[in-house]
Amino acid sequence: MASEFQVEVWLLFCLLIAGALFFLYVFFRLGYVLGMFLGAFIFKRFFKDGDNERAI
């Protein structure tokens, strides 16, 4: 049987891994969204046609 100290260390280790994965997910998600936004902004700013603003 594991001692109480070992159980606490394993729980802390698992919480640390879960927290690291959560922050990695959040940062990659934010980076993806910001990258898409910047890509769309740059595309609209520099590669815009004049006639796509016209009504059909």
Tab-separated table of N, CA and C in Angstrom:
chain	number	residue	atom	x	y	z
A	1	MET	N	0.848	-1.197	0.000
A	1	MET	CA	0.000	0.000	0.000
A	1	MET	C	0.890	1.257	0.000
A	2	ALA	N	0.525	2.203	-0.835
A	2	ALA	CA	1.312	3.430	-0.933
A	2	ALA	C	1.034	4.310	0.280
A	3	SER	N	2.072	4.998	0.692
A	3	SER	CA	1.891	5.909	1.817
A	3	SER	C	1.132	7.151	1.360
A	4	GLU	N	0.664	7.917	2.331
A	4	GLU	CA	-0.113	9.113	2.007
A	4	GLU	C	0.738	10.125	1.244
A	5	PHE	N	2.017	10.198	1.589
A	5	PHE	CA	2.920	11.119	0.897
A	5	PHE	C	3.050	10.749	-0.580
A	6	GLN	N	3.176	9.449	-0.877
A	6	GLN	CA	3.299	9.023	-2.273
A	6	GLN	C	2.025	9.337	-3.064
A	7	VAL	N	0.880	9.163	-2.441
A	7	VAL	CA	-0.381	9.475	-3.121
A	7	VAL	C	-0.458	10.963	-3.428
A	8	GLU	N	-0.049	11.796	-2.460
A	8	GLU	CA	-0.073	13.241	-2.695
A	8	GLU	C	0.892	13.637	-3.807
A	9	VAL	N	2.052	13.016	-3.856
A	9	VAL	CA	3.027	13.332	-4.899
A	9	VAL	C	2.479	12.939	-6.272
A	10	TRP	N	1.843	11.760	-6.368
A	10	TRP	CA	1.276	11.338	-7.651
A	10	TRP	C	0.131	12.243	-8.083
A	11	LEU	N	-0.718	12.654	-7.133
A	11	LEU	CA	-1.814	13.572	-7.472
A	11	LEU	C	-1.265	14.911	-7.956
A	12	LEU	N	-0.243	15.415	-7.268
A	12	LEU	CA	0.369	16.672	-7.682
A	12	LEU	C	0.985	16.546	-9.076
A	13	PHE	N	1.639	15.413	-9.339
A	13	PHE	CA	2.242	15.165	-10.643
A	13	PHE	C	1.177	15.135	-11.749
A	14	CYS	N	0.076	14.448	-11.484
A	14	CYS	CA	-1.007	14.368	-12.477
A	14	CYS	C	-1.644	15.738	-12.697
A	15	LEU	N	-1.842	16.503	-11.627
A	15	LEU	CA	-2.402	17.847	-11.781
A	15	LEU	C	-1.455	18.749	-12.565
A	16	LEU	N	-0.166	18.596	-12.337
A	16	LEU	CA	0.816	19.387	-13.071
A	16	LEU	C	0.760	19.077	-14.567
A	17	ILE	N	0.686	17.795	-14.911
A	17	ILE	CA	0.607	17.405	-16.321
A	17	ILE	C	-0.693	17.905	-16.946
A	18	ALA	N	-1.808	17.761	-16.221
A	18	ALA	CA	-3.092	18.229	-16.750
A	18	ALA	C	-3.074	19.740	-16.960
A	19	GLY	N	-2.505	20.483	-16.013
A	19	GLY	CA	-2.415	21.931	-16.163
A	19	GLY	C	-1.541	22.330	-17.335
A	20	ALA	N	-0.417	21.643	-17.510
A	20	ALA	CA	0.475	21.958	-18.631
A	20	ALA	C	-0.222	21.691	-19.967
A	21	LEU	N	-0.931	20.562	-20.067
A	21	LEU	CA	-1.645	20.265	-21.312
A	21	LEU	C	-2.753	21.278	-21.572
A	22	PHE	N	-3.451	21.695	-20.519
A	22	PHE	CA	-4.514	22.689	-20.681
A	22	PHE	C	-3.948	24.008	-21.196
A	23	PHE	N	-2.834	24.473	-20.589
A	23	PHE	CA	-2.256	25.739	-21.039
A	23	PHE	C	-1.693	25.626	-22.445
A	24	LEU	N	-1.107	24.477	-22.790
A	24	LEU	CA	-0.652	24.290	-24.166
A	24	LEU	C	-1.818	24.381	-25.139
A	25	TYR	N	-2.945	23.734	-24.799
A	25	TYR	CA	-4.124	23.785	-25.660
A	25	TYR	C	-4.614	25.219	-25.820
A	26	VAL	N	-4.688	25.951	-24.705
A	26	VAL	CA	-5.195	27.325	-24.766
A	26	VAL	C	-4.267	28.205	-25.596
A	27	PHE	N	-2.950	28.085	-25.379
A	27	PHE	CA	-2.031	28.944	-26.116
A	27	PHE	C	-2.007	28.604	-27.602
A	28	PHE	N	-2.058	27.318	-27.949
A	28	PHE	CA	-2.098	26.960	-29.372
A	28	PHE	C	-3.390	27.422	-30.021
A	29	ARG	N	-4.501	27.335	-29.266
A	29	ARG	CA	-5.787	27.784	-29.804
A	29	ARG	C	-5.768	29.286	-30.044
A	30	LEU	N	-5.257	30.045	-29.071
A	30	LEU	CA	-5.178	31.500	-29.232
A	30	LEU	C	-4.224	31.864	-30.373
A	31	GLY	N	-3.114	31.158	-30.476
A	31	GLY	CA	-2.178	31.431	-31.558
A	31	GLY	C	-2.787	31.145	-32.921
A	32	TYR	N	-3.561	30.065	-32.994
A	32	TYR	CA	-4.227	29.717	-34.250
A	32	TYR	C	-5.232	30.797	-34.650
A	33	VAL	N	-6.043	31.236	-33.674
A	33	VAL	CA	-7.057	32.250	-33.977
A	33	VAL	C	-6.399	33.570	-34.364
A	34	LEU	N	-5.369	33.987	-33.618
A	34	LEU	CA	-4.682	35.237	-33.951
A	34	LEU	C	-3.979	35.135	-35.296
A	35	GLY	N	-3.411	33.980	-35.599
A	35	GLY	CA	-2.769	33.791	-36.897
A	35	GLY	C	-3.758	33.863	-38.046
A	36	MET	N	-4.917	33.258	-37.857
A	36	MET	CA	-5.956	33.346	-38.895
A	36	MET	C	-6.428	34.789	-39.075
A	37	PHE	N	-6.603	35.495	-37.949
A	37	PHE	CA	-7.041	36.889	-38.025
A	37	PHE	C	-6.009	37.741	-38.749
A	38	LEU	N	-4.735	37.563	-38.395
A	38	LEU	CA	-3.686	38.337	-39.059
A	38	LEU	C	-3.583	37.983	-40.539
A	39	GLY	N	-3.718	36.687	-40.845
A	39	GLY	CA	-3.677	36.276	-42.246
A	39	GLY	C	-4.812	36.885	-43.044
A	40	ALA	N	-6.007	36.890	-42.479
A	40	ALA	CA	-7.152	37.482	-43.177
A	40	ALA	C	-6.973	38.990	-43.321
A	41	PHE	N	-6.457	39.643	-42.285
A	41	PHE	CA	-6.249	41.094	-42.343
A	41	PHE	C	-5.229	41.458	-43.410
A	42	ILE	N	-4.098	40.723	-43.448
A	42	ILE	CA	-3.061	41.002	-44.432
A	42	ILE	C	-3.575	40.710	-45.843
A	43	PHE	N	-4.307	39.602	-45.980
A	43	PHE	CA	-4.844	39.262	-47.300
A	43	PHE	C	-5.804	40.338	-47.786
A	44	LYS	N	-6.700	40.800	-46.906
A	44	LYS	CA	-7.667	41.818	-47.314
A	44	LYS	C	-6.973	43.147	-47.579
A	45	ARG	N	-5.920	43.434	-46.850
A	45	ARG	CA	-5.243	44.724	-46.992
A	45	ARG	C	-4.411	44.790	-48.275
A	46	PHE	N	-3.698	43.704	-48.604
A	46	PHE	CA	-2.721	43.786	-49.694
A	46	PHE	C	-3.177	43.097	-50.975
A	47	PHE	N	-4.095	42.138	-50.882
A	47	PHE	CA	-4.476	41.391	-52.083
A	47	PHE	C	-5.940	41.615	-52.446
A	48	LYS	N	-6.442	42.793	-52.116
A	48	LYS	CA	-7.860	43.069	-52.349
A	48	LYS	C	-8.074	43.500	-53.799
A	49	ASP	N	-9.094	42.932	-54.407
A	49	ASP	CA	-9.531	43.400	-55.723
A	49	ASP	C	-10.402	44.632	-55.535
A	50	GLY	N	-10.498	45.406	-56.574
A	50	GLY	CA	-11.392	46.554	-56.500
A	50	GLY	C	-12.845	46.154	-56.730
A	51	ASP	N	-13.080	45.070	-57.461
A	51	ASP	CA	-14.463	44.759	-57.877
A	51	ASP	C	-15.151	43.759	-56.964
A	52	ASN	N	-14.513	43.321	-55.866
A	52	ASN	CA	-15.261	42.431	-54.986
A	52	ASN	C	-16.084	43.206	-53.971
A	53	GLU	N	-15.978	44.542	-53.978
A	53	GLU	CA	-16.803	45.382	-53.124
A	53	GLU	C	-18.118	45.742	-53.823
A	54	ARG	N	-18.177	45.462	-55.119
A	54	ARG	CA	-19.341	45.854	-55.917
A	54	ARG	C	-20.533	44.953	-55.647
A	55	ALA	N	-21.735	45.506	-55.674
A	55	ALA	CA	-22.939	44.692	-55.527
A	55	ALA	C	-23.160	43.906	-56.820
A	56	ILE	N	-23.768	42.738	-56.671
A	56	ILE	CA	-23.998	41.880	-57.838
A	56	ILE	C	-25.153	42.402	-58.662
